Amino acid sequence: MTEALTRSTAAVVAVDLGGSSMKGVVVDGSGRELATRTVPTPDREVVSALTQLVRDLSTIAAGAGVTPVAAGVVTPGSVDEARGVVRYASNLGWRDLPLRDHLGDALDLPVAVGHDVRTAGVAEQLLGAGRGSDSFVLVPIGTGVAAAIVSDGRLVAGFTGAAGEFGHIPLVPGGELCPCGQRGCLEAYASAGALARRYAAAEGHARTAEEVVASLGSDATADRLWDEAVTVLAQGLNVLTILLDPELIVIGGGLSRAGAVLLEPLTARMESGLAWRGRPRVVVSELGESAGRLGAAVLAFRAAGRDDLLASWRVDPSQDQHP
Ligand SMILES: [Zn+2]
């Protein structure tokens, strides 16, 4: 019986499903990651591969002496969390896919489906840099840029489940073409993907965003592109600040590893762009890349009716893959 399972014997299987990989984890009732498995996202039959990954992790969980009580899956795109439907996910080729029902039927477990970035916001609020805050924005900056908005204690999903597409706020009139079809989007300048793409366009040879950051101060092109990225990002965060009045902005994703190299010029530029009000506190994510799958585990325990187990969760810093 599920009710008899305790913190140390209950577990969930959580999966962060991305366009290139599926990162699965078994999380027990005290929030510990017992096992992880990452597999490539196949070009087709994604739901079958996802089902198999959850089954494999359930077998591993059973071997570790814990019983899976639910599964949680987070995906990119436009997600209707209440119905468990992925309305649209371009890099998975999904449209109006009832993922929760498909997985629930195949696995015979309660299943929760969430949006990857919003669910990372759930984890940051419960366990990470947003702890204790009812009003913050998590902004993961990686290949693209998005936002999880927690406003007055509620996670904002929007009418169609598409709230928080922060990277596609058009900020530069007539600016660079974004893959989304608009011009001048924030993420066409201020993302890891944009830094790499713009460096290659300017210099004719490839650099990763990490290499661009590492060469700041000794490479004029890197300096210029970084300056433009920080300027556009500061402008975008000021739009968020004026619109939402958050207590806190949490920067996550790969680019947050730049640390002070990013935060110092970013906060200075936010301040110079705001005239009549101060800026909110800006910090780096505590959960890093694990926020999505930890959030998926939280949704799964809630789907199993085991919110009681979440109250005592603490994140073990050794689980944090964020340097
Ligand atoms: Zn765009």
PDB file of C-alpha atoms and ligand atoms in Angstrom:
ATOM      1  CA  MET A   1       0.000   0.000   0.000  1.00  0.00           C
ATOM      2  CA  THR A   2       1.284   3.428  -0.960  1.00  0.00           C
ATOM      3  CA  GLU A   3       0.106   4.847   2.383  1.00  0.00           C
ATOM      4  CA  ALA A   4       2.452   2.549   4.265  1.00  0.00           C
ATOM      5  CA  LEU A   5       5.518   3.736   2.389  1.00  0.00           C
ATOM      6  CA  THR A   6       7.853   5.988   4.280  1.00  0.00           C
ATOM      7  CA  ARG A   7      10.442   8.594   3.428  1.00  0.00           C
ATOM      8  CA  SER A   8      13.047   5.881   2.928  1.00  0.00           C
ATOM      9  CA  THR A   9      10.889   3.350   1.053  1.00  0.00           C
ATOM     10  CA  ALA A  10       8.837   5.573  -1.275  1.00  0.00           C
ATOM     11  CA  ALA A  11      10.377   6.926  -4.458  1.00  0.00           C
ATOM     12  CA  VAL A  12       9.476   8.518  -7.779  1.00  0.00           C
ATOM     13  CA  VAL A  13      10.990   8.351 -11.226  1.00  0.00           C
ATOM     14  CA  ALA A  14      11.587  11.810 -12.667  1.00  0.00           C
ATOM     15  CA  VAL A  15      12.635  12.600 -16.242  1.00  0.00           C
ATOM     16  CA  ASP A  16      13.856  15.838 -17.784  1.00  0.00           C
ATOM     17  CA  LEU A  17      13.025  15.294 -21.439  1.00  0.00           C
ATOM     18  CA  GLY A  18      14.973  17.482 -23.826  1.00  0.00           C
ATOM     19  CA  GLY A  19      15.416  17.631 -27.576  1.00  0.00           C
ATOM     20  CA  SER A  20      18.745  15.800 -27.424  1.00  0.00           C
ATOM     21  CA  SER A  21      18.635  13.718 -24.234  1.00  0.00           C
ATOM     22  CA  MET A  22      16.314  12.267 -21.600  1.00  0.00           C
ATOM     23  CA  LYS A  23      17.752  12.584 -18.096  1.00  0.00           C
ATOM     24  CA  GLY A  24      16.059  10.215 -15.678  1.00  0.00           C
ATOM     25  CA  VAL A  25      16.489   9.886 -11.931  1.00  0.00           C
ATOM     26  CA  VAL A  26      15.084   7.905  -9.020  1.00  0.00           C
ATOM     27  CA  VAL A  27      14.390  10.227  -6.079  1.00  0.00           C
ATOM     28  CA  ASP A  28      13.398   8.850  -2.683  1.00  0.00           C
ATOM     29  CA  GLY A  29      10.988  10.383  -0.203  1.00  0.00           C
ATOM     30  CA  SER A  30      13.673  12.504   1.408  1.00  0.00           C
ATOM     31  CA  GLY A  31      14.793  14.039  -1.885  1.00  0.00           C
ATOM     32  CA  ARG A  32      17.895  11.921  -2.395  1.00  0.00           C
ATOM     33  CA  GLU A  33      18.844  10.913  -5.927  1.00  0.00           C
ATOM     34  CA  LEU A  34      19.360   7.145  -5.756  1.00  0.00           C
ATOM     35  CA  ALA A  35      20.129   6.465  -9.418  1.00  0.00           C
ATOM     36  CA  THR A  36      20.363   8.372 -12.667  1.00  0.00           C
ATOM     37  CA  ARG A  37      20.259   7.335 -16.296  1.00  0.00           C
ATOM     38  CA  THR A  38      20.603   9.566 -19.358  1.00  0.00           C
ATOM     39  CA  VAL A  39      19.761   8.313 -22.833  1.00  0.00           C
ATOM     40  CA  PRO A  40      19.621  10.114 -26.192  1.00  0.00           C
ATOM     41  CA  THR A  41      16.186  11.322 -27.282  1.00  0.00           C
ATOM     42  CA  PRO A  42      15.320   9.259 -30.361  1.00  0.00           C
ATOM     43  CA  ASP A  43      14.110  10.856 -33.594  1.00  0.00           C
ATOM     44  CA  ARG A  44      10.818   8.951 -33.410  1.00  0.00           C
ATOM     45  CA  GLU A  45       8.820   6.838 -30.934  1.00  0.00           C
ATOM     46  CA  VAL A  46       9.816   9.224 -28.138  1.00  0.00           C
ATOM     47  CA  VAL A  47       6.913   8.154 -25.903  1.00  0.00           C
ATOM     48  CA  SER A  48       7.981   4.482 -26.144  1.00  0.00           C
ATOM     49  CA  ALA A  49      11.576   5.367 -25.299  1.00  0.00           C
ATOM     50  CA  LEU A  50      10.399   7.507 -22.395  1.00  0.00           C
ATOM     51  CA  THR A  51       8.204   4.682 -21.094  1.00  0.00           C
ATOM     52  CA  GLN A  52      11.141   2.290 -21.297  1.00  0.00           C
ATOM     53  CA  LEU A  53      13.404   4.707 -19.424  1.00  0.00           C
ATOM     54  CA  VAL A  54      10.850   5.016 -16.587  1.00  0.00           C
ATOM     55  CA  ARG A  55      10.476   1.199 -16.486  1.00  0.00           C
ATOM     56  CA  ASP A  56      14.254   0.704 -16.355  1.00  0.00           C
ATOM     57  CA  LEU A  57      14.600   3.207 -13.523  1.00  0.00           C
ATOM     58  CA  SER A  58      11.672   1.589 -11.691  1.00  0.00           C
ATOM     59  CA  THR A  59      13.522  -1.730 -11.856  1.00  0.00           C
ATOM     60  CA  ILE A  60      16.660  -0.060 -10.489  1.00  0.00           C
ATOM     61  CA  ALA A  61      14.534   1.506  -7.728  1.00  0.00           C
ATOM     62  CA  ALA A  62      13.097  -1.874  -6.768  1.00  0.00           C
ATOM     63  CA  GLY A  63      16.635  -3.273  -6.614  1.00  0.00           C
ATOM     64  CA  ALA A  64      17.554  -0.448  -4.243  1.00  0.00           C
ATOM     65  CA  GLY A  65      14.670  -1.379  -1.957  1.00  0.00           C
ATOM     66  CA  VAL A  66      12.353   1.536  -2.773  1.00  0.00           C
ATOM     67  CA  THR A  67       8.923   1.493  -4.405  1.00  0.00           C
ATOM     68  CA  PRO A  68       8.063   3.975  -7.163  1.00  0.00           C
ATOM     69  CA  VAL A  69       4.752   5.675  -6.310  1.00  0.00           C
ATOM     70  CA  ALA A  70       4.585   7.989  -9.346  1.00  0.00           C
ATOM     71  CA  ALA A  71       6.489   9.360 -12.330  1.00  0.00           C
ATOM     72  CA  GLY A  72       7.098  12.974 -13.283  1.00  0.00           C
ATOM     73  CA  VAL A  73       8.170  14.171 -16.714  1.00  0.00           C
ATOM     74  CA  VAL A  74       9.079  17.690 -17.759  1.00  0.00           C
ATOM     75  CA  THR A  75       9.288  18.765 -21.383  1.00  0.00           C
ATOM     76  CA  PRO A  76      10.033  21.921 -23.349  1.00  0.00           C
ATOM     77  CA  GLY A  77       7.341  23.611 -25.413  1.00  0.00           C
ATOM     78  CA  SER A  78       3.835  24.676 -24.527  1.00  0.00           C
ATOM     79  CA  VAL A  79       2.469  22.445 -21.771  1.00  0.00           C
ATOM     80  CA  ASP A  80      -0.985  22.243 -20.181  1.00  0.00           C
ATOM     81  CA  GLU A  81       0.027  20.934 -16.762  1.00  0.00           C
ATOM     82  CA  ALA A  82      -3.528  20.563 -15.442  1.00  0.00           C
ATOM     83  CA  ARG A  83      -4.511  18.192 -18.277  1.00  0.00           C
ATOM     84  CA  GLY A  84      -1.067  16.634 -18.719  1.00  0.00           C
ATOM     85  CA  VAL A  85      -1.054  17.576 -22.396  1.00  0.00           C
ATOM     86  CA  VAL A  86       1.913  18.841 -24.389  1.00  0.00           C
ATOM     87  CA  ARG A  87       0.227  21.347 -26.666  1.00  0.00           C
ATOM     88  CA  TYR A  88       3.281  21.963 -28.807  1.00  0.00           C
ATOM     89  CA  ALA A  89       6.937  20.989 -28.617  1.00  0.00           C
ATOM     90  CA  SER A  90       8.754  21.854 -31.829  1.00  0.00           C
ATOM     91  CA  ASN A  91      11.943  19.878 -31.187  1.00  0.00           C
ATOM     92  CA  LEU A  92       9.987  16.736 -30.235  1.00  0.00           C
ATOM     93  CA  GLY A  93       7.477  17.072 -33.088  1.00  0.00           C
ATOM     94  CA  TRP A  94       4.546  16.956 -30.648  1.00  0.00           C
ATOM     95  CA  ARG A  95       1.215  18.704 -30.960  1.00  0.00           C
ATOM     96  CA  ASP A  96      -1.668  18.152 -28.513  1.00  0.00           C
ATOM     97  CA  LEU A  97      -0.103  14.991 -27.129  1.00  0.00           C
ATOM     98  CA  PRO A  98      -1.881  13.606 -24.013  1.00  0.00           C
ATOM     99  CA  LEU A  99       1.428  12.533 -22.501  1.00  0.00           C
ATOM    100  CA  ARG A 100       0.139  11.991 -18.960  1.00  0.00           C
ATOM    101  CA  ASP A 101      -2.562   9.574 -20.129  1.00  0.00           C
ATOM    102  CA  HIS A 102      -0.209   7.710 -22.485  1.00  0.00           C
ATOM    103  CA  LEU A 103       2.403   7.205 -19.761  1.00  0.00           C
ATOM    104  CA  GLY A 104      -0.137   6.526 -17.031  1.00  0.00           C
ATOM    105  CA  ASP A 105      -1.765   3.744 -19.096  1.00  0.00           C
ATOM    106  CA  ALA A 106       1.592   2.185 -19.979  1.00  0.00           C
ATOM    107  CA  LEU A 107       3.120   2.410 -16.500  1.00  0.00           C
ATOM    108  CA  ASP A 108       0.090   1.933 -14.240  1.00  0.00           C
ATOM    109  CA  LEU A 109       1.387   4.749 -12.023  1.00  0.00           C
ATOM    110  CA  PRO A 110       0.176   8.295 -11.331  1.00  0.00           C
ATOM    111  CA  VAL A 111       2.042  10.583 -13.747  1.00  0.00           C
ATOM    112  CA  ALA A 112       2.643  14.336 -13.651  1.00  0.00           C
ATOM    113  CA  VAL A 113       3.651  16.313 -16.731  1.00  0.00           C
ATOM    114  CA  GLY A 114       5.233  19.737 -16.431  1.00  0.00           C
ATOM    115  CA  HIS A 115       6.960  22.423 -18.448  1.00  0.00           C
ATOM    116  CA  ASP A 116      10.727  22.103 -18.014  1.00  0.00           C
ATOM    117  CA  VAL A 117      11.492  25.699 -17.049  1.00  0.00           C
ATOM    118  CA  ARG A 118       8.385  26.293 -14.919  1.00  0.00           C
ATOM    119  CA  THR A 119       9.060  23.048 -13.083  1.00  0.00           C
ATOM    120  CA  ALA A 120      12.657  24.124 -12.454  1.00  0.00           C
ATOM    121  CA  GLY A 121      11.039  27.188 -10.852  1.00  0.00           C
ATOM    122  CA  VAL A 122       9.026  24.863  -8.583  1.00  0.00           C
ATOM    123  CA  ALA A 123      12.292  23.239  -7.442  1.00  0.00           C
ATOM    124  CA  GLU A 124      14.078  26.570  -6.932  1.00  0.00           C
ATOM    125  CA  GLN A 125      11.155  27.794  -4.818  1.00  0.00           C
ATOM    126  CA  LEU A 126      11.045  24.681  -2.655  1.00  0.00           C
ATOM    127  CA  LEU A 127      14.736  23.832  -2.445  1.00  0.00           C
ATOM    128  CA  GLY A 128      16.939  26.397  -4.145  1.00  0.00           C
ATOM    129  CA  ALA A 129      17.651  30.111  -4.454  1.00  0.00           C
ATOM    130  CA  GLY A 130      13.939  30.993  -4.413  1.00  0.00           C
ATOM    131  CA  ARG A 131      13.335  29.349  -1.011  1.00  0.00           C
ATOM    132  CA  GLY A 132      10.850  31.342   1.001  1.00  0.00           C
ATOM    133  CA  SER A 133      10.076  33.755  -1.834  1.00  0.00           C
ATOM    134  CA  ASP A 134       6.567  34.180  -3.253  1.00  0.00           C
ATOM    135  CA  SER A 135       7.756  36.543  -5.945  1.00  0.00           C
ATOM    136  CA  PHE A 136      10.741  35.642  -8.064  1.00  0.00           C
ATOM    137  CA  VAL A 137      11.746  34.864 -11.618  1.00  0.00           C
ATOM    138  CA  LEU A 138      14.083  32.031 -12.605  1.00  0.00           C
ATOM    139  CA  VAL A 139      15.877  32.790 -15.865  1.00  0.00           C
ATOM    140  CA  PRO A 140      17.858  29.823 -17.236  1.00  0.00           C
ATOM    141  CA  ILE A 141      20.307  30.978 -19.896  1.00  0.00           C
ATOM    142  CA  GLY A 142      21.589  28.175 -22.095  1.00  0.00           C
ATOM    143  CA  THR A 143      21.227  27.541 -25.811  1.00  0.00           C
ATOM    144  CA  GLY A 144      18.076  29.638 -25.448  1.00  0.00           C
ATOM    145  CA  VAL A 145      16.583  31.751 -22.677  1.00  0.00           C
ATOM    146  CA  ALA A 146      13.309  31.270 -20.796  1.00  0.00           C
ATOM    147  CA  ALA A 147      11.736  32.278 -17.505  1.00  0.00           C
ATOM    148  CA  ALA A 148       9.736  30.657 -14.712  1.00  0.00           C
ATOM    149  CA  ILE A 149       7.598  33.356 -13.146  1.00  0.00           C
ATOM    150  CA  VAL A 150       6.397  32.979  -9.564  1.00  0.00           C
ATOM    151  CA  SER A 151       4.141  35.930  -8.802  1.00  0.00           C
ATOM    152  CA  ASP A 152       2.202  36.352  -5.539  1.00  0.00           C
ATOM    153  CA  GLY A 153       3.015  32.733  -4.722  1.00  0.00           C
ATOM    154  CA  ARG A 154       1.644  31.331  -7.967  1.00  0.00           C
ATOM    155  CA  LEU A 155       3.529  29.870 -10.873  1.00  0.00           C
ATOM    156  CA  VAL A 156       2.346  31.747 -13.962  1.00  0.00           C
ATOM    157  CA  ALA A 157       1.523  29.355 -16.832  1.00  0.00           C
ATOM    158  CA  GLY A 158      -0.547  31.662 -19.048  1.00  0.00           C
ATOM    159  CA  PHE A 159      -3.710  31.034 -21.066  1.00  0.00           C
ATOM    160  CA  THR A 160      -2.131  28.505 -23.435  1.00  0.00           C
ATOM    161  CA  GLY A 161       0.669  27.266 -21.154  1.00  0.00           C
ATOM    162  CA  ALA A 162       3.178  29.395 -23.031  1.00  0.00           C
ATOM    163  CA  ALA A 163       3.986  32.057 -20.411  1.00  0.00           C
ATOM    164  CA  GLY A 164       7.640  32.778 -19.733  1.00  0.00           C
ATOM    165  CA  GLU A 165       9.061  32.815 -23.268  1.00  0.00           C
ATOM    166  CA  PHE A 166      11.398  35.526 -22.047  1.00  0.00           C
ATOM    167  CA  GLY A 167      14.004  34.816 -24.744  1.00  0.00           C
ATOM    168  CA  HIS A 168      11.573  35.799 -27.464  1.00  0.00           C
ATOM    169  CA  ILE A 169      10.778  39.264 -26.190  1.00  0.00           C
ATOM    170  CA  PRO A 170      11.761  41.423 -29.176  1.00  0.00           C
ATOM    171  CA  LEU A 171      14.134  44.010 -27.728  1.00  0.00           C
ATOM    172  CA  VAL A 172      16.216  45.177 -30.679  1.00  0.00           C
ATOM    173  CA  PRO A 173      14.041  46.765 -33.407  1.00  0.00           C
ATOM    174  CA  GLY A 174      15.119  45.431 -36.808  1.00  0.00           C
ATOM    175  CA  GLY A 175      17.730  43.280 -35.070  1.00  0.00           C
ATOM    176  CA  GLU A 176      19.065  39.818 -35.782  1.00  0.00           C
ATOM    177  CA  LEU A 177      16.712  37.167 -37.099  1.00  0.00           C
ATOM    178  CA  CYS A 178      15.759  34.649 -34.414  1.00  0.00           C
ATOM    179  CA  PRO A 179      15.011  31.002 -35.341  1.00  0.00           C
ATOM    180  CA  CYS A 180      11.469  31.703 -34.024  1.00  0.00           C
ATOM    181  CA  GLY A 181      10.871  34.005 -37.002  1.00  0.00           C
ATOM    182  CA  GLN A 182      10.933  37.327 -35.161  1.00  0.00           C
ATOM    183  CA  ARG A 183      13.715  39.895 -35.300  1.00  0.00           C
ATOM    184  CA  GLY A 184      15.704  41.249 -32.386  1.00  0.00           C
ATOM    185  CA  CYS A 185      14.718  38.625 -29.800  1.00  0.00           C
ATOM    186  CA  LEU A 186      16.595  38.713 -26.494  1.00  0.00           C
ATOM    187  CA  GLU A 187      17.994  35.227 -27.011  1.00  0.00           C
ATOM    188  CA  ALA A 188      19.363  36.148 -30.445  1.00  0.00           C
ATOM    189  CA  TYR A 189      21.937  38.190 -28.436  1.00  0.00           C
ATOM    190  CA  ALA A 190      21.980  37.045 -24.841  1.00  0.00           C
ATOM    191  CA  SER A 191      22.262  33.239 -24.879  1.00  0.00           C
ATOM    192  CA  ALA A 192      25.034  30.688 -25.113  1.00  0.00           C
ATOM    193  CA  GLY A 193      23.750  29.797 -28.572  1.00  0.00           C
ATOM    194  CA  ALA A 194      23.853  33.430 -29.713  1.00  0.00           C
ATOM    195  CA  LEU A 195      27.375  34.032 -28.389  1.00  0.00           C
ATOM    196  CA  ALA A 196      28.702  31.027 -30.310  1.00  0.00           C
ATOM    197  CA  ARG A 197      26.764  31.848 -33.487  1.00  0.00           C
ATOM    198  CA  ARG A 198      27.661  35.560 -33.469  1.00  0.00           C
ATOM    199  CA  TYR A 199      31.325  34.843 -32.760  1.00  0.00           C
ATOM    200  CA  ALA A 200      31.522  32.456 -35.729  1.00  0.00           C
ATOM    201  CA  ALA A 201      29.763  35.018 -37.954  1.00  0.00           C
ATOM    202  CA  ALA A 202      32.191  37.787 -36.922  1.00  0.00           C
ATOM    203  CA  GLU A 203      35.447  35.840 -36.913  1.00  0.00           C
ATOM    204  CA  GLY A 204      34.839  33.000 -39.371  1.00  0.00           C
ATOM    205  CA  HIS A 205      35.791  30.280 -36.890  1.00  0.00           C
ATOM    206  CA  ALA A 206      33.896  28.536 -34.137  1.00  0.00           C
ATOM    207  CA  ARG A 207      34.023  29.326 -30.421  1.00  0.00           C
ATOM    208  CA  THR A 208      31.725  27.927 -27.766  1.00  0.00           C
ATOM    209  CA  ALA A 209      30.066  30.371 -25.393  1.00  0.00           C
ATOM    210  CA  GLU A 210      32.391  29.114 -22.653  1.00  0.00           C
ATOM    211  CA  GLU A 211      35.415  29.902 -24.827  1.00  0.00           C
ATOM    212  CA  VAL A 212      34.025  33.352 -25.596  1.00  0.00           C
ATOM    213  CA  VAL A 213      33.684  34.017 -21.851  1.00  0.00           C
ATOM    214  CA  ALA A 214      37.166  32.624 -21.167  1.00  0.00           C
ATOM    215  CA  SER A 215      38.713  34.994 -23.732  1.00  0.00           C
ATOM    216  CA  LEU A 216      37.147  38.180 -22.328  1.00  0.00           C
ATOM    217  CA  GLY A 217      39.774  40.865 -21.889  1.00  0.00           C
ATOM    218  CA  SER A 218      42.044  39.414 -24.567  1.00  0.00           C
ATOM    219  CA  ASP A 219      39.715  39.165 -27.579  1.00  0.00           C
ATOM    220  CA  ALA A 220      38.000  42.323 -28.824  1.00  0.00           C
ATOM    221  CA  THR A 221      35.232  40.406 -30.615  1.00  0.00           C
ATOM    222  CA  ALA A 222      34.450  38.402 -27.475  1.00  0.00           C
ATOM    223  CA  ASP A 223      34.408  41.645 -25.466  1.00  0.00           C
ATOM    224  CA  ARG A 224      32.005  43.325 -27.900  1.00  0.00           C
ATOM    225  CA  LEU A 225      29.605  40.365 -28.117  1.00  0.00           C
ATOM    226  CA  TRP A 226      29.610  39.919 -24.335  1.00  0.00           C
ATOM    227  CA  ASP A 227      28.922  43.615 -23.861  1.00  0.00           C
ATOM    228  CA  GLU A 228      25.969  43.448 -26.267  1.00  0.00           C
ATOM    229  CA  ALA A 229      24.653  40.262 -24.620  1.00  0.00           C
ATOM    230  CA  VAL A 230      24.802  41.799 -21.133  1.00  0.00           C
ATOM    231  CA  THR A 231      23.170  45.020 -22.347  1.00  0.00           C
ATOM    232  CA  VAL A 232      20.245  43.193 -23.973  1.00  0.00           C
ATOM    233  CA  LEU A 233      19.842  40.859 -20.980  1.00  0.00           C
ATOM    234  CA  ALA A 234      19.836  43.786 -18.528  1.00  0.00           C
ATOM    235  CA  GLN A 235      17.195  45.505 -20.628  1.00  0.00           C
ATOM    236  CA  GLY A 236      15.059  42.344 -20.643  1.00  0.00           C
ATOM    237  CA  LEU A 237      15.397  41.877 -16.884  1.00  0.00           C
ATOM    238  CA  ASN A 238      14.391  45.497 -16.386  1.00  0.00           C
ATOM    239  CA  VAL A 239      11.236  44.838 -18.428  1.00  0.00           C
ATOM    240  CA  LEU A 240      10.499  41.912 -16.091  1.00  0.00           C
ATOM    241  CA  THR A 241      11.278  44.048 -13.054  1.00  0.00           C
ATOM    242  CA  ILE A 242       8.959  46.871 -14.060  1.00  0.00           C
ATOM    243  CA  LEU A 243       6.194  44.468 -15.091  1.00  0.00           C
ATOM    244  CA  LEU A 244       6.298  42.021 -12.168  1.00  0.00           C
ATOM    245  CA  ASP A 245       8.110  43.755  -9.287  1.00  0.00           C
ATOM    246  CA  PRO A 246       9.888  40.538  -8.232  1.00  0.00           C
ATOM    247  CA  GLU A 247      11.770  40.163  -4.965  1.00  0.00           C
ATOM    248  CA  LEU A 248      14.484  38.150  -6.637  1.00  0.00           C
ATOM    249  CA  ILE A 249      15.829  37.176 -10.066  1.00  0.00           C
ATOM    250  CA  VAL A 250      17.605  33.801 -10.180  1.00  0.00           C
ATOM    251  CA  ILE A 251      19.936  33.276 -13.140  1.00  0.00           C
ATOM    252  CA  GLY A 252      20.385  29.623 -14.126  1.00  0.00           C
ATOM    253  CA  GLY A 253      21.534  27.563 -17.080  1.00  0.00           C
ATOM    254  CA  GLY A 254      25.014  27.094 -18.478  1.00  0.00           C
ATOM    255  CA  LEU A 255      25.819  30.796 -18.857  1.00  0.00           C
ATOM    256  CA  SER A 256      25.259  31.395 -15.128  1.00  0.00           C
ATOM    257  CA  ARG A 257      28.551  29.566 -14.556  1.00  0.00           C
ATOM    258  CA  ALA A 258      30.270  32.791 -15.678  1.00  0.00           C
ATOM    259  CA  GLY A 259      29.409  34.014 -12.141  1.00  0.00           C
ATOM    260  CA  ALA A 260      30.636  37.500 -11.291  1.00  0.00           C
ATOM    261  CA  VAL A 261      31.809  38.068 -14.884  1.00  0.00           C
ATOM    262  CA  LEU A 262      28.105  38.073 -15.742  1.00  0.00           C
ATOM    263  CA  LEU A 263      26.458  39.360 -12.556  1.00  0.00           C
ATOM    264  CA  GLU A 264      28.637  42.434 -11.982  1.00  0.00           C
ATOM    265  CA  PRO A 265      28.142  44.171 -15.352  1.00  0.00           C
ATOM    266  CA  LEU A 266      24.559  42.860 -15.519  1.00  0.00           C
ATOM    267  CA  THR A 267      23.443  44.381 -12.217  1.00  0.00           C
ATOM    268  CA  ALA A 268      25.323  47.628 -12.951  1.00  0.00           C
ATOM    269  CA  ARG A 269      23.526  47.938 -16.290  1.00  0.00           C
ATOM    270  CA  MET A 270      20.157  47.089 -14.745  1.00  0.00           C
ATOM    271  CA  GLU A 271      20.684  49.902 -12.241  1.00  0.00           C
ATOM    272  CA  SER A 272      21.661  52.425 -14.879  1.00  0.00           C
ATOM    273  CA  GLY A 273      18.583  51.484 -16.931  1.00  0.00           C
ATOM    274  CA  LEU A 274      16.115  51.904 -14.054  1.00  0.00           C
ATOM    275  CA  ALA A 275      15.417  55.502 -13.120  1.00  0.00           C
ATOM    276  CA  TRP A 276      12.582  55.633 -10.586  1.00  0.00           C
ATOM    277  CA  ARG A 277      12.917  52.337  -8.761  1.00  0.00           C
ATOM    278  CA  GLY A 278      15.641  49.998  -7.537  1.00  0.00           C
ATOM    279  CA  ARG A 279      16.500  46.650  -9.009  1.00  0.00           C
ATOM    280  CA  PRO A 280      15.622  43.343  -7.365  1.00  0.00           C
ATOM    281  CA  ARG A 281      18.324  41.091  -5.954  1.00  0.00           C
ATOM    282  CA  VAL A 282      19.997  39.012  -8.706  1.00  0.00           C
ATOM    283  CA  VAL A 283      21.589  35.675  -7.751  1.00  0.00           C
ATOM    284  CA  VAL A 284      22.825  32.510  -9.428  1.00  0.00           C
ATOM    285  CA  SER A 285      20.708  29.325  -9.254  1.00  0.00           C
ATOM    286  CA  GLU A 286      21.590  26.889  -6.469  1.00  0.00           C
ATOM    287  CA  LEU A 287      20.224  23.806  -8.200  1.00  0.00           C
ATOM    288  CA  GLY A 288      21.756  24.371 -11.637  1.00  0.00           C
ATOM    289  CA  GLU A 289      21.059  21.738 -14.229  1.00  0.00           C
ATOM    290  CA  SER A 290      19.345  19.444 -11.713  1.00  0.00           C
ATOM    291  CA  ALA A 291      16.436  21.879 -11.100  1.00  0.00           C
ATOM    292  CA  GLY A 292      14.257  20.437 -13.899  1.00  0.00           C
ATOM    293  CA  ARG A 293      14.435  16.828 -12.769  1.00  0.00           C
ATOM    294  CA  LEU A 294      14.151  17.701  -9.063  1.00  0.00           C
ATOM    295  CA  GLY A 295      11.047  19.704  -9.948  1.00  0.00           C
ATOM    296  CA  ALA A 296       9.722  16.699 -11.896  1.00  0.00           C
ATOM    297  CA  ALA A 297      10.214  14.606  -8.745  1.00  0.00           C
ATOM    298  CA  VAL A 298       8.268  17.194  -6.724  1.00  0.00           C
ATOM    299  CA  LEU A 299       5.371  17.060  -9.227  1.00  0.00           C
ATOM    300  CA  ALA A 300       5.447  13.256  -9.085  1.00  0.00           C
ATOM    301  CA  PHE A 301       5.217  13.103  -5.277  1.00  0.00           C
ATOM    302  CA  ARG A 302       2.321  15.567  -5.452  1.00  0.00           C
ATOM    303  CA  ALA A 303       0.614  13.392  -8.112  1.00  0.00           C
ATOM    304  CA  ALA A 304       0.946  10.451  -5.714  1.00  0.00           C
ATOM    305  CA  GLY A 305      -0.676  12.501  -2.942  1.00  0.00           C
ATOM    306  CA  ARG A 306       2.546  12.454  -0.931  1.00  0.00           C
ATOM    307  CA  ASP A 307       3.111  16.193  -0.397  1.00  0.00           C
ATOM    308  CA  ASP A 308       3.806  15.240   3.224  1.00  0.00           C
ATOM    309  CA  LEU A 309       7.215  13.888   2.228  1.00  0.00           C
ATOM    310  CA  LEU A 310       8.321  17.149   0.580  1.00  0.00           C
ATOM    311  CA  ALA A 311       8.277  19.247   3.747  1.00  0.00           C
ATOM    312  CA  SER A 312      11.639  18.003   4.974  1.00  0.00           C
ATOM    313  CA  TRP A 313      13.515  17.984   1.657  1.00  0.00           C
ATOM    314  CA  ARG A 314      17.005  19.358   1.661  1.00  0.00           C
ATOM    315  CA  VAL A 315      19.257  19.334  -1.330  1.00  0.00           C
ATOM    316  CA  ASP A 316      22.539  17.568  -0.825  1.00  0.00           C
ATOM    317  CA  PRO A 317      25.154  19.868  -2.394  1.00  0.00           C
ATOM    318  CA  SER A 318      26.929  16.782  -3.775  1.00  0.00           C
ATOM    319  CA  GLN A 319      23.919  16.255  -6.068  1.00  0.00           C
ATOM    320  CA  ASP A 320      24.411  19.643  -7.601  1.00  0.00           C
ATOM    321  CA  GLN A 321      26.128  19.244 -10.917  1.00  0.00           C
ATOM    322  CA  HIS A 322      26.544  22.969 -11.163  1.00  0.00           C
ATOM    323  CA  PRO A 323      30.167  23.957 -10.509  1.00  0.00           C
TER     324      PRO A 323
HETATM  325 ZN    ZN B   1      12.711  34.590 -31.012  1.00  0.00          ZN
END
